Amino acid sequence: WERGTQGITEEDLPGEQVRLRAFFEERFDAREFSDFAPGWAEEQAQDWVGRWRESWQPVEVGERWFLVPDWRDDSAPPGRIRLPVHPGMAFGTGADGTTQLCLEALERHVNAGDRVVDLGTGTGILAHAAMLLGARTVVACDIDGDAAAQARRNVPEPIGVFHGSARAIRGGSADLLVANINAETIFQVAGEIRRIVRSGGKFILSGFPEPEEARVAARFQVLETTHRGGWACVVCYNP
């Protein structure tokens, strides 16, 4: 780093050895690294952004979703809803198992005219999905200011996005709440979730591995559970 490297990669070798590759704009006398048998090699220029984008392909999720990276113009197959995804710094690209579990739960439980809250929205993908399913109003929030700002850029204007916590949401104002967050955070905001969702409403919880499911389910009245790749999702009823 003191030499101004543009980046470093690490590669495991046989015999518990490690090879480091450090990238520089210009060569220099590397004798100060002689204990590590250094060698120079010319690196061919590559379009890393283009290669990264090529790795993101449209994917079908559940019965209705067609997830498409936001730089592509693929149309949805018949009977499916086109949902743009926004790979970036915030959580919720659609490629992860917990987001897919939540999308599938939303397609089963969002009713036309519902009021939906997306707690810990990340990229805003679940809020956008709820709107596409016919929710009357959708509100999304995140305590991470950068995530909230990105979600605001990603989702249509009718969706309300704010930087803040569940405490800012009126009690009994949601027919359905979705929270794709970790188990410890769910435990911390369990009371807020019950307060926000109206009596008789539902909430979808994910973001935790299967071993945590029993602890989460013990705190709520669970209607259904689903799993994917070692992750769990529960749909709960608010008495």
Tab-separated table of C-alpha atoms in Angstrom:
chain	number	residue	atom	x	y	z
A	1	TRP	CA	0.000	0.000	0.000
A	2	GLU	CA	2.867	2.381	0.733
A	3	ARG	CA	4.044	1.836	-2.865
A	4	GLY	CA	0.659	2.975	-4.190
A	5	THR	CA	-0.813	-0.334	-5.328
A	6	GLN	CA	-4.042	-0.198	-7.345
A	7	GLY	CA	-5.281	-3.376	-5.654
A	8	ILE	CA	-4.251	-6.745	-4.215
A	9	THR	CA	-5.557	-10.265	-4.807
A	10	GLU	CA	-4.836	-13.343	-2.702
A	11	GLU	CA	-4.600	-16.908	-4.025
A	12	ASP	CA	-4.256	-20.096	-1.953
A	13	LEU	CA	-1.530	-22.485	-3.166
A	14	PRO	CA	-0.736	-26.105	-2.228
A	15	GLY	CA	1.094	-26.608	1.029
A	16	GLU	CA	-0.732	-23.799	2.842
A	17	GLN	CA	1.138	-21.179	0.824
A	18	VAL	CA	-0.422	-17.937	-0.341
A	19	ARG	CA	0.370	-15.901	-3.446
A	20	LEU	CA	-0.280	-12.175	-3.416
A	21	ARG	CA	-0.675	-10.204	-6.638
A	22	ALA	CA	-0.320	-6.431	-6.268
A	23	PHE	CA	-1.111	-4.192	-9.242
A	24	PHE	CA	0.813	-1.008	-10.114
A	25	GLU	CA	0.767	1.525	-12.918
A	26	GLU	CA	4.562	1.420	-13.345
A	27	ARG	CA	7.339	-1.014	-12.491
A	28	PHE	CA	9.859	-0.179	-9.765
A	29	ASP	CA	12.854	-1.811	-8.095
A	30	ALA	CA	11.241	-4.595	-6.039
A	31	ARG	CA	14.355	-5.691	-4.139
A	32	GLU	CA	12.756	-4.624	-0.863
A	33	PHE	CA	10.408	-7.612	-1.353
A	34	SER	CA	13.214	-10.053	-2.150
A	35	ASP	CA	12.354	-12.329	0.808
A	36	PHE	CA	9.117	-13.191	-1.017
A	37	ALA	CA	10.578	-14.042	-4.466
A	38	PRO	CA	8.825	-11.216	-6.304
A	39	GLY	CA	8.305	-11.177	-10.049
A	40	TRP	CA	6.762	-8.734	-12.524
A	41	ALA	CA	4.121	-9.736	-15.086
A	42	GLU	CA	2.233	-7.629	-17.595
A	43	GLU	CA	-1.522	-7.629	-16.967
A	44	GLN	CA	-3.772	-7.457	-19.998
A	45	ALA	CA	-6.404	-4.736	-19.903
A	46	GLN	CA	-9.907	-6.117	-19.367
A	47	ASP	CA	-13.380	-4.665	-19.197
A	48	TRP	CA	-14.098	-5.755	-15.643
A	49	VAL	CA	-17.384	-3.852	-15.473
A	50	GLY	CA	-18.542	-5.504	-18.689
A	51	ARG	CA	-17.572	-8.954	-17.409
A	52	TRP	CA	-19.364	-8.299	-14.112
A	53	ARG	CA	-22.501	-7.222	-15.955
A	54	GLU	CA	-22.404	-10.288	-18.189
A	55	SER	CA	-22.489	-12.466	-15.062
A	56	TRP	CA	-25.930	-11.054	-14.179
A	57	GLN	CA	-28.609	-12.766	-16.246
A	58	PRO	CA	-32.430	-12.560	-16.002
A	59	VAL	CA	-33.913	-15.217	-13.741
A	60	GLU	CA	-37.404	-16.542	-13.047
A	61	VAL	CA	-38.394	-16.632	-9.366
A	62	GLY	CA	-41.533	-18.192	-7.956
A	63	GLU	CA	-44.655	-18.409	-10.076
A	64	ARG	CA	-44.767	-14.814	-11.284
A	65	TRP	CA	-41.445	-13.028	-11.145
A	66	PHE	CA	-38.950	-12.310	-13.918
A	67	LEU	CA	-35.934	-10.550	-12.391
A	68	VAL	CA	-33.905	-8.450	-14.827
A	69	PRO	CA	-30.725	-6.399	-14.134
A	70	ASP	CA	-31.584	-2.736	-14.594
A	71	TRP	CA	-29.210	-2.292	-17.563
A	72	ARG	CA	-30.982	-4.970	-19.659
A	73	ASP	CA	-34.203	-4.581	-21.661
A	74	ASP	CA	-35.442	-8.200	-21.639
A	75	SER	CA	-39.220	-8.534	-21.682
A	76	ALA	CA	-40.972	-10.818	-19.224
A	77	PRO	CA	-42.284	-14.155	-20.499
A	78	PRO	CA	-46.092	-14.486	-20.675
A	79	GLY	CA	-47.662	-14.678	-17.236
A	80	ARG	CA	-44.700	-13.206	-15.400
A	81	ILE	CA	-44.049	-9.762	-13.914
A	82	ARG	CA	-40.884	-7.949	-14.932
A	83	LEU	CA	-39.034	-6.760	-11.808
A	84	PRO	CA	-35.815	-4.726	-12.260
A	85	VAL	CA	-32.964	-5.580	-9.906
A	86	HIS	CA	-30.184	-3.185	-8.947
A	87	PRO	CA	-26.907	-4.879	-8.026
A	88	GLY	CA	-24.889	-2.495	-5.909
A	89	MET	CA	-23.913	-1.679	-2.359
A	90	ALA	CA	-27.271	-2.303	-0.684
A	91	PHE	CA	-28.706	-5.731	0.140
A	92	GLY	CA	-31.448	-7.206	-2.026
A	93	THR	CA	-30.216	-7.971	-5.529
A	94	GLY	CA	-32.660	-10.811	-6.116
A	95	ALA	CA	-29.834	-13.327	-6.457
A	96	ASP	CA	-29.774	-14.176	-2.758
A	97	GLY	CA	-32.014	-16.896	-1.345
A	98	THR	CA	-33.703	-14.757	1.305
A	99	THR	CA	-34.844	-12.111	-1.191
A	100	GLN	CA	-36.232	-14.826	-3.457
A	101	LEU	CA	-38.089	-16.427	-0.536
A	102	CYS	CA	-39.625	-13.046	0.317
A	103	LEU	CA	-40.632	-12.428	-3.305
A	104	GLU	CA	-42.387	-15.787	-3.411
A	105	ALA	CA	-44.151	-15.068	-0.113
A	106	LEU	CA	-45.246	-11.645	-1.391
A	107	GLU	CA	-46.848	-13.168	-4.485
A	108	ARG	CA	-48.883	-15.461	-2.229
A	109	HIS	CA	-49.921	-12.904	0.373
A	110	VAL	CA	-50.197	-9.416	-1.158
A	111	ASN	CA	-53.810	-8.575	-1.974
A	112	ALA	CA	-54.972	-5.754	-4.211
A	113	GLY	CA	-55.419	-2.621	-2.106
A	114	ASP	CA	-53.121	-3.720	0.738
A	115	ARG	CA	-50.994	-1.265	2.678
A	116	VAL	CA	-47.458	-2.714	2.767
A	117	VAL	CA	-44.361	-1.795	4.788
A	118	ASP	CA	-40.870	-2.923	3.747
A	119	LEU	CA	-38.704	-2.764	6.863
A	120	GLY	CA	-34.961	-2.637	6.115
A	121	THR	CA	-35.580	-2.135	2.420
A	122	GLY	CA	-32.006	-2.319	1.073
A	123	THR	CA	-32.256	-1.826	-2.699
A	124	GLY	CA	-36.049	-1.454	-2.485
A	125	ILE	CA	-36.759	-4.616	-4.485
A	126	LEU	CA	-39.422	-5.961	-2.112
A	127	ALA	CA	-41.223	-2.624	-1.915
A	128	HIS	CA	-41.291	-2.433	-5.716
A	129	ALA	CA	-42.565	-6.006	-5.892
A	130	ALA	CA	-45.432	-5.220	-3.510
A	131	MET	CA	-46.488	-2.275	-5.674
A	132	LEU	CA	-46.415	-4.422	-8.827
A	133	LEU	CA	-48.654	-6.948	-7.082
A	134	GLY	CA	-51.336	-4.305	-6.575
A	135	ALA	CA	-50.656	-2.890	-3.117
A	136	ARG	CA	-52.498	0.407	-2.588
A	137	THR	CA	-49.702	2.065	-0.631
A	138	VAL	CA	-46.114	0.964	-0.007
A	139	VAL	CA	-43.730	2.481	2.524
A	140	ALA	CA	-40.065	1.439	2.742
A	141	CYS	CA	-37.459	2.409	5.315
A	142	ASP	CA	-33.872	1.626	6.213
A	143	ILE	CA	-31.659	2.810	9.073
A	144	ASP	CA	-28.744	2.881	6.599
A	145	GLY	CA	-28.899	6.288	4.922
A	146	ASP	CA	-26.998	5.129	1.826
A	147	ALA	CA	-29.366	2.182	1.360
A	148	ALA	CA	-32.415	4.415	1.748
A	149	ALA	CA	-31.002	6.844	-0.825
A	150	GLN	CA	-30.332	4.036	-3.280
A	151	ALA	CA	-33.812	2.577	-2.756
A	152	ARG	CA	-35.314	6.007	-3.485
A	153	ARG	CA	-33.473	6.038	-6.815
A	154	ASN	CA	-34.495	2.472	-7.633
A	155	VAL	CA	-38.234	2.419	-6.969
A	156	PRO	CA	-41.137	4.298	-8.614
A	157	GLU	CA	-42.171	7.611	-7.087
A	158	PRO	CA	-45.470	6.432	-5.518
A	159	ILE	CA	-43.490	4.285	-3.053
A	160	GLY	CA	-42.615	6.223	0.076
A	161	VAL	CA	-38.973	5.714	1.106
A	162	PHE	CA	-37.390	7.233	4.188
A	163	HIS	CA	-34.193	6.963	6.205
A	164	GLY	CA	-35.269	5.873	9.654
A	165	SER	CA	-36.611	3.093	11.848
A	166	ALA	CA	-39.907	1.333	12.441
A	167	ARG	CA	-40.681	3.769	15.279
A	168	ALA	CA	-41.619	6.404	12.691
A	169	ILE	CA	-44.476	4.280	11.264
A	170	ARG	CA	-48.000	4.670	12.637
A	171	GLY	CA	-49.440	1.736	14.585
A	172	GLY	CA	-51.936	-0.488	12.789
A	173	SER	CA	-51.127	1.155	9.456
A	174	ALA	CA	-50.031	-1.959	7.528
A	175	ASP	CA	-51.964	-4.940	6.245
A	176	LEU	CA	-48.668	-6.664	5.457
A	177	LEU	CA	-45.071	-6.066	6.530
A	178	VAL	CA	-41.961	-7.653	5.041
A	179	ALA	CA	-38.575	-7.616	6.759
A	180	ASN	CA	-35.579	-9.313	5.160
A	181	ILE	CA	-33.158	-8.690	8.025
A	182	ASN	CA	-31.172	-10.821	10.469
A	183	ALA	CA	-32.657	-12.697	13.419
A	184	GLU	CA	-31.173	-10.467	16.140
A	185	THR	CA	-32.660	-7.354	14.538
A	186	ILE	CA	-36.028	-9.114	14.227
A	187	PHE	CA	-35.926	-9.829	17.973
A	188	GLN	CA	-35.124	-6.179	18.687
A	189	VAL	CA	-38.023	-4.830	16.597
A	190	ALA	CA	-40.561	-7.600	17.263
A	191	GLY	CA	-42.760	-5.272	19.286
A	192	GLU	CA	-42.633	-2.598	16.584
A	193	ILE	CA	-43.604	-5.158	13.931
A	194	ARG	CA	-46.671	-6.220	15.926
A	195	ARG	CA	-47.569	-2.577	16.520
A	196	ILE	CA	-47.323	-1.579	12.846
A	197	VAL	CA	-49.322	-4.507	11.433
A	198	ARG	CA	-53.068	-4.243	11.994
A	199	SER	CA	-54.938	-6.925	13.908
A	200	GLY	CA	-55.516	-9.787	11.495
A	201	GLY	CA	-52.651	-8.667	9.240
A	202	LYS	CA	-49.520	-10.600	8.295
A	203	PHE	CA	-45.775	-10.162	8.244
A	204	ILE	CA	-43.061	-11.914	6.242
A	205	LEU	CA	-39.712	-12.416	7.980
A	206	SER	CA	-36.469	-13.670	6.435
A	207	GLY	CA	-32.743	-12.971	6.401
A	208	PHE	CA	-31.760	-15.690	8.879
A	209	PRO	CA	-30.368	-19.245	8.425
A	210	GLU	CA	-32.511	-22.326	9.070
A	211	PRO	CA	-31.017	-23.007	12.552
A	212	GLU	CA	-32.435	-19.643	13.689
A	213	GLU	CA	-35.948	-20.418	12.448
A	214	ALA	CA	-37.163	-22.019	15.676
A	215	ARG	CA	-36.101	-18.997	17.740
A	216	VAL	CA	-37.872	-16.605	15.382
A	217	ALA	CA	-41.004	-18.752	15.083
A	218	ALA	CA	-41.297	-19.050	18.873
A	219	ARG	CA	-42.028	-15.320	19.111
A	220	PHE	CA	-44.819	-15.168	16.551
A	221	GLN	CA	-47.889	-17.020	15.292
A	222	VAL	CA	-46.486	-18.704	12.184
A	223	LEU	CA	-48.689	-19.535	9.194
A	224	GLU	CA	-46.054	-21.035	6.884
A	225	THR	CA	-42.331	-21.585	6.509
A	226	THR	CA	-40.150	-21.978	3.412
A	227	HIS	CA	-36.457	-22.676	2.892
A	228	ARG	CA	-33.791	-22.227	0.240
A	229	GLY	CA	-30.060	-22.839	0.314
A	230	GLY	CA	-29.926	-23.040	4.112
A	231	TRP	CA	-32.023	-19.878	4.635
A	232	ALA	CA	-35.501	-19.633	6.123
A	233	CYS	CA	-38.593	-17.453	5.642
A	234	VAL	CA	-41.675	-17.386	7.893
A	235	VAL	CA	-45.062	-15.842	7.267
A	236	CYS	CA	-46.823	-14.854	10.488
A	237	TYR	CA	-50.313	-13.776	11.553
A	238	ASN	CA	-50.873	-10.804	13.839
A	239	PRO	CA	-53.753	-11.760	16.202
